[in-house]
mmCIF file of C-alpha atoms in Angstrom:
data_model
loop_
_atom_site.group_PDB
_atom_site.id
_atom_site.type_symbol
_atom_site.label_atom_id
_atom_site.label_comp_id
_atom_site.label_asym_id
_atom_site.label_seq_id
_atom_site.Cartn_x
_atom_site.Cartn_y
_atom_site.Cartn_z
ATOM 1 C CA GLY A 1 -11.920 3.329 -11.769
ATOM 2 C CA GLU A 2 -10.004 0.159 -11.022
ATOM 3 C CA ASN A 3 -11.475 -2.315 -8.538
ATOM 4 C CA VAL A 4 -9.385 -5.042 -6.938
ATOM 5 C CA GLU A 5 -10.958 -7.909 -4.999
ATOM 6 C CA GLN A 6 -8.823 -10.142 -2.816
ATOM 7 C CA HIS A 7 -9.679 -13.566 -1.361
ATOM 8 C CA PRO A 8 -9.654 -15.010 1.170
ATOM 9 C CA SER A 9 -9.657 -12.324 3.843
ATOM 10 C CA THR A 10 -8.134 -14.755 6.355
ATOM 11 C CA LEU A 11 -6.114 -17.904 5.760
ATOM 12 C CA SER A 12 -4.728 -20.339 8.292
ATOM 13 C CA VAL A 13 -2.276 -23.078 7.293
ATOM 14 C CA GLN A 14 -0.012 -25.544 9.012
ATOM 15 C CA GLU A 15 3.708 -24.920 8.840
ATOM 16 C CA GLY A 16 5.117 -26.525 5.716
ATOM 17 C CA ASP A 17 1.851 -26.327 3.778
ATOM 18 C CA SER A 18 1.266 -24.069 0.806
ATOM 19 C CA ALA A 19 -0.816 -20.883 0.832
ATOM 20 C CA VAL A 20 -2.580 -19.295 -2.129
ATOM 21 C CA ILE A 21 -4.111 -15.817 -2.222
ATOM 22 C CA LYS A 22 -6.139 -14.676 -5.226
ATOM 23 C CA CYS A 23 -6.959 -11.254 -6.615
ATOM 24 C CA THR A 24 -9.161 -10.107 -9.462
ATOM 25 C CA TYR A 25 -9.056 -6.708 -11.139
ATOM 26 C CA SER A 26 -11.535 -4.868 -13.315
ATOM 27 C CA ASP A 27 -9.510 -2.607 -15.622
ATOM 28 C CA SER A 28 -7.986 -4.486 -18.549
ATOM 29 C CA ALA A 29 -5.478 -1.629 -18.982
ATOM 30 C CA SER A 30 -3.759 -2.529 -15.694
ATOM 31 C CA ASN A 31 -0.274 -3.806 -16.432
ATOM 32 C CA TYR A 32 1.615 -3.991 -13.135
ATOM 33 C CA PHE A 33 0.711 -6.207 -10.184
ATOM 34 C CA PRO A 34 2.763 -5.953 -6.978
ATOM 35 C CA TRP A 35 2.299 -7.911 -3.756
ATOM 36 C CA TYR A 36 3.104 -6.408 -0.372
ATOM 37 C CA LYS A 37 3.612 -8.045 3.008
ATOM 38 C CA GLN A 38 2.759 -6.174 6.186
ATOM 39 C CA GLU A 39 3.826 -7.590 9.516
ATOM 40 C CA LEU A 40 1.955 -6.491 12.613
ATOM 41 C CA GLY A 41 2.661 -2.836 13.382
ATOM 42 C CA LYS A 42 5.054 -2.484 10.466
ATOM 43 C CA ARG A 43 5.015 -0.861 7.042
ATOM 44 C CA PRO A 44 3.892 -2.733 3.893
ATOM 45 C CA GLN A 45 6.889 -4.033 1.942
ATOM 46 C CA LEU A 46 7.090 -5.341 -1.609
ATOM 47 C CA ILE A 47 7.716 -9.074 -1.794
ATOM 48 C CA ILE A 48 7.186 -9.761 -5.484
ATOM 49 C CA ASP A 49 5.679 -8.124 -8.545
ATOM 50 C CA ILE A 50 4.692 -9.105 -12.065
ATOM 51 C CA ARG A 51 4.114 -7.172 -15.256
ATOM 52 C CA SER A 52 1.489 -7.927 -17.861
ATOM 53 C CA ASN A 53 3.962 -9.321 -20.391
ATOM 54 C CA VAL A 54 4.845 -12.186 -18.022
ATOM 55 C CA GLY A 55 2.631 -15.077 -16.929
ATOM 56 C CA GLU A 56 4.566 -16.271 -13.900
ATOM 57 C CA LYS A 57 7.404 -15.151 -11.679
ATOM 58 C CA LYS A 58 9.183 -16.971 -8.864
ATOM 59 C CA ASP A 59 11.437 -15.918 -6.039
ATOM 60 C CA GLN A 60 12.479 -18.822 -3.837
ATOM 61 C CA ARG A 61 9.316 -19.937 -1.972
ATOM 62 C CA ILE A 62 7.128 -17.213 -3.447
ATOM 63 C CA ALA A 63 5.534 -17.179 -6.881
ATOM 64 C CA VAL A 64 2.962 -15.032 -8.618
ATOM 65 C CA THR A 65 0.836 -16.024 -11.614
ATOM 66 C CA LEU A 66 -1.129 -13.731 -13.897
ATOM 67 C CA ASN A 67 -4.073 -14.557 -16.162
ATOM 68 C CA LYS A 68 -4.784 -11.443 -18.233
ATOM 69 C CA THR A 69 -7.736 -12.959 -20.009
ATOM 70 C CA ALA A 70 -9.528 -13.733 -16.773
ATOM 71 C CA LYS A 71 -8.112 -10.625 -15.091
ATOM 72 C CA HIS A 72 -6.843 -12.391 -12.025
ATOM 73 C CA PHE A 73 -3.494 -12.985 -10.384
ATOM 74 C CA SER A 74 -2.417 -15.124 -7.462
ATOM 75 C CA LEU A 75 0.313 -15.327 -4.845
ATOM 76 C CA HIS A 76 1.656 -18.761 -3.985
ATOM 77 C CA ILE A 77 3.782 -19.417 -0.919
ATOM 78 C CA THR A 78 5.258 -22.877 -0.561
ATOM 79 C CA GLU A 79 6.741 -24.532 2.536
ATOM 80 C CA THR A 80 5.216 -21.889 4.768
ATOM 81 C CA GLN A 81 7.031 -20.850 7.936
ATOM 82 C CA PRO A 82 5.758 -19.019 11.037
ATOM 83 C CA GLU A 83 7.559 -15.859 9.880
ATOM 84 C CA ASP A 84 5.304 -15.837 6.815
ATOM 85 C CA SER A 85 2.441 -14.866 9.139
ATOM 86 C CA ALA A 86 1.389 -11.346 8.099
ATOM 87 C CA VAL A 87 -1.174 -9.404 6.092
ATOM 88 C CA TYR A 88 -0.668 -9.657 2.341
ATOM 89 C CA PHE A 89 -1.947 -7.036 -0.094
ATOM 90 C CA CYS A 90 -2.265 -7.324 -3.829
ATOM 91 C CA ALA A 91 -2.415 -4.245 -6.046
ATOM 92 C CA ALA A 92 -3.061 -3.361 -9.678
ATOM 93 C CA SER A 93 -1.692 -0.392 -11.593
ATOM 94 C CA LYS A 94 -1.987 0.935 -15.132
ATOM 95 C CA GLY A 95 0.411 3.810 -14.978
ATOM 96 C CA ALA A 96 1.229 7.143 -13.355
ATOM 97 C CA GLY A 97 2.589 5.160 -10.425
ATOM 98 C CA LYS A 98 -0.844 4.872 -8.831
ATOM 99 C CA SER A 99 -1.997 1.478 -7.568
ATOM 100 C CA THR A 100 -5.348 0.176 -6.345
ATOM 101 C CA PHE A 101 -4.992 -2.216 -3.416
ATOM 102 C CA GLY A 102 -7.018 -5.218 -2.377
ATOM 103 C CA ASP A 103 -8.367 -5.323 1.176
ATOM 104 C CA GLY A 104 -5.684 -7.712 2.375
ATOM 105 C CA THR A 105 -5.385 -11.333 3.503
ATOM 106 C CA THR A 106 -4.336 -12.196 7.027
ATOM 107 C CA LEU A 107 -2.167 -15.313 6.800
ATOM 108 C CA THR A 108 -1.499 -17.318 9.939
ATOM 109 C CA VAL A 109 1.036 -20.131 9.827
ATOM 110 C CA LYS A 110 0.644 -22.523 12.748
ATOM 111 C CA PRO A 111 3.825 -24.210 13.978
ATOM 112 C CA ASP B 1 13.710 1.566 4.039
ATOM 113 C CA ALA B 2 15.236 4.517 5.902
ATOM 114 C CA GLY B 3 14.820 6.690 2.797
ATOM 115 C CA ILE B 4 11.255 7.658 3.656
ATOM 116 C CA THR B 5 10.329 8.975 7.073
ATOM 117 C CA GLN B 6 7.042 10.036 8.597
ATOM 118 C CA SER B 7 6.434 12.236 11.599
ATOM 119 C CA PRO B 8 4.996 12.116 14.118
ATOM 120 C CA ARG B 9 4.648 8.349 14.647
ATOM 121 C CA TYR B 10 1.743 8.847 17.031
ATOM 122 C CA LYS B 11 -0.636 11.762 17.418
ATOM 123 C CA ILE B 12 -3.672 12.393 19.571
ATOM 124 C CA THR B 13 -5.783 15.452 18.901
ATOM 125 C CA GLU B 14 -9.295 16.750 19.333
ATOM 126 C CA THR B 15 -12.180 17.150 16.932
ATOM 127 C CA GLY B 16 -11.987 20.398 15.000
ATOM 128 C CA ARG B 17 -8.231 20.853 15.366
ATOM 129 C CA GLN B 18 -5.901 21.166 12.412
ATOM 130 C CA VAL B 19 -3.162 18.560 12.224
ATOM 131 C CA THR B 20 -0.360 18.063 9.741
ATOM 132 C CA LEU B 21 1.407 14.784 9.069
ATOM 133 C CA MET B 22 4.856 15.032 7.571
ATOM 134 C CA CYS B 23 6.522 12.813 4.980
ATOM 135 C CA HIS B 24 10.112 13.131 3.757
ATOM 136 C CA GLN B 25 11.983 10.956 1.242
ATOM 137 C CA THR B 26 15.651 11.082 0.283
ATOM 138 C CA TRP B 27 15.523 9.111 -2.994
ATOM 139 C CA SER B 28 14.311 11.987 -5.213
ATOM 140 C CA HIS B 29 11.369 9.820 -6.215
ATOM 141 C CA SER B 30 8.906 11.680 -8.395
ATOM 142 C CA TYR B 31 5.751 10.039 -7.086
ATOM 143 C CA MET B 32 4.484 10.326 -3.538
ATOM 144 C CA PHE B 33 1.285 9.024 -2.017
ATOM 145 C CA TRP B 34 -0.814 9.239 1.130
ATOM 146 C CA TYR B 35 -2.937 6.296 2.256
ATOM 147 C CA ARG B 36 -5.107 5.605 5.223
ATOM 148 C CA GLN B 37 -5.407 2.110 6.602
ATOM 149 C CA ASP B 38 -8.521 1.037 8.474
ATOM 150 C CA LEU B 39 -9.607 -2.449 9.465
ATOM 151 C CA GLY B 40 -11.517 -4.094 6.657
ATOM 152 C CA HIS B 41 -10.564 -1.479 4.062
ATOM 153 C CA GLY B 42 -6.928 -2.151 3.325
ATOM 154 C CA LEU B 43 -5.005 0.820 1.986
ATOM 155 C CA ARG B 44 -7.097 3.632 0.556
ATOM 156 C CA LEU B 45 -5.462 6.387 -1.442
ATOM 157 C CA ILE B 46 -6.102 9.910 -0.170
ATOM 158 C CA TYR B 47 -3.904 12.039 -2.453
ATOM 159 C CA TYR B 48 -0.922 11.534 -4.674
ATOM 160 C CA SER B 49 1.658 13.661 -6.430
ATOM 161 C CA ALA B 50 3.543 12.999 -9.651
ATOM 162 C CA ALA B 51 6.077 15.788 -9.094
ATOM 163 C CA ALA B 52 6.609 19.021 -7.214
ATOM 164 C CA ASP B 53 3.578 21.298 -7.516
ATOM 165 C CA ILE B 54 1.472 18.510 -9.076
ATOM 166 C CA THR B 55 -1.098 16.818 -6.852
ATOM 167 C CA ASP B 56 -4.280 14.870 -7.506
ATOM 168 C CA LYS B 57 -7.121 13.335 -5.541
ATOM 169 C CA GLY B 58 -7.302 9.684 -4.727
ATOM 170 C CA GLU B 59 -10.199 7.567 -3.528
ATOM 171 C CA VAL B 60 -10.941 9.355 -0.224
ATOM 172 C CA PRO B 61 -9.727 12.995 -0.419
ATOM 173 C CA ASP B 62 -12.511 14.770 1.494
ATOM 174 C CA GLY B 63 -11.291 16.580 4.608
ATOM 175 C CA TYR B 64 -7.619 16.445 3.591
ATOM 176 C CA VAL B 65 -5.249 18.907 1.956
ATOM 177 C CA VAL B 66 -1.780 18.255 0.526
ATOM 178 C CA SER B 67 1.029 20.310 -0.912
ATOM 179 C CA ARG B 68 4.303 19.495 -2.601
ATOM 180 C CA SER B 69 6.528 22.544 -2.919
ATOM 181 C CA LYS B 70 9.681 20.375 -2.841
ATOM 182 C CA THR B 71 10.228 16.935 -4.368
ATOM 183 C CA GLU B 72 11.281 15.407 -1.043
ATOM 184 C CA ASN B 73 8.356 16.551 1.120
ATOM 185 C CA PHE B 74 4.658 15.739 0.920
ATOM 186 C CA PRO B 75 2.736 16.932 3.995
ATOM 187 C CA LEU B 76 -0.863 15.916 4.633
ATOM 188 C CA THR B 77 -3.141 18.309 6.544
ATOM 189 C CA LEU B 78 -6.452 17.606 8.189
ATOM 190 C CA GLU B 79 -7.959 21.079 8.299
ATOM 191 C CA SER B 80 -10.672 20.314 10.862
ATOM 192 C CA ALA B 81 -10.193 16.820 12.246
ATOM 193 C CA THR B 82 -13.166 14.498 12.717
ATOM 194 C CA ARG B 83 -13.410 11.199 14.599
ATOM 195 C CA SER B 84 -13.862 9.350 11.309
ATOM 196 C CA GLN B 85 -10.325 10.381 10.408
ATOM 197 C CA THR B 86 -8.874 8.284 13.220
ATOM 198 C CA SER B 87 -6.657 5.865 11.320
ATOM 199 C CA VAL B 88 -3.132 4.800 10.498
ATOM 200 C CA TYR B 89 -1.683 6.974 7.747
ATOM 201 C CA PHE B 90 1.050 5.746 5.422
ATOM 202 C CA CYS B 91 3.134 7.827 3.088
ATOM 203 C CA ALA B 92 4.806 6.124 0.118
ATOM 204 C CA SER B 93 7.001 7.042 -2.823
ATOM 205 C CA SER B 94 7.993 5.496 -6.131
ATOM 206 C CA ARG B 95 10.252 6.314 -9.040
ATOM 207 C CA SER B 96 8.919 7.892 -12.176
ATOM 208 C CA GLY B 97 9.009 6.375 -15.628
ATOM 209 C CA ASN B 98 6.716 4.774 -18.131
ATOM 210 C CA SER B 99 6.933 1.397 -16.460
ATOM 211 C CA ASN B 100 5.273 1.100 -13.100
ATOM 212 C CA GLN B 101 7.507 0.869 -10.063
ATOM 213 C CA PRO B 102 6.869 -0.514 -6.583
ATOM 214 C CA GLN B 103 5.979 1.821 -3.783
ATOM 215 C CA HIS B 104 8.175 2.285 -0.726
ATOM 216 C CA PHE B 105 6.270 2.978 2.454
ATOM 217 C CA GLY B 106 7.103 4.936 5.556
ATOM 218 C CA ASP B 107 6.529 3.548 9.062
ATOM 219 C CA GLY B 108 3.123 5.172 9.360
ATOM 220 C CA THR B 109 1.478 7.680 11.683
ATOM 221 C CA ARG B 110 -1.156 6.423 14.107
ATOM 222 C CA LEU B 111 -3.647 9.276 14.490
ATOM 223 C CA SER B 112 -6.366 9.313 17.124
ATOM 224 C CA ILE B 113 -9.015 12.020 17.139
ATOM 225 C CA LEU B 114 -11.002 12.372 20.337
#
């Protein structure tokens, strides 16, 4: 089955710096790659997603890049703010709605 | 997203007891999922359902039972609870279709088994 590895497991940055989280997947048939943000004690919520026919997608301070050849995708957060502190999960899916999640990255933004 | 609700939010029970976690969504989404979330393991899929009366195992199905008699409900039952099943359980749903869709999660149920 699909295997998704996510790095780093923890990331600490200064407010205003950029943060990058990377994920690799094993199944070349995967074609949908969402990112979820989970604040402490809350539910995971979608922040951005990308499909395999697109190499990059941006939404304000958040961007995701996809390299299908290397089978990896990354989340980029620019101008980080304290409210960006959360656990971020990547996921990979190849259909039937089912996704395989990475183990998560705990991002801490220091004011 | 108020469209998907889980109950109870917190539950404490004893080893060997049966416990059922409820999940209800109002969007008429075809797909529904159950995950458990433990430190260091992220979200692990227990069971999922593509439609009413269609269910399938995920990564960690042992010790759990699901049913989906109606599109909007997807209960998860622990038939004989064990301490290793202490976890936070999330239900999620997504629309059907050939293109993948994001999942919408409930608020979770924190289950403690003593």
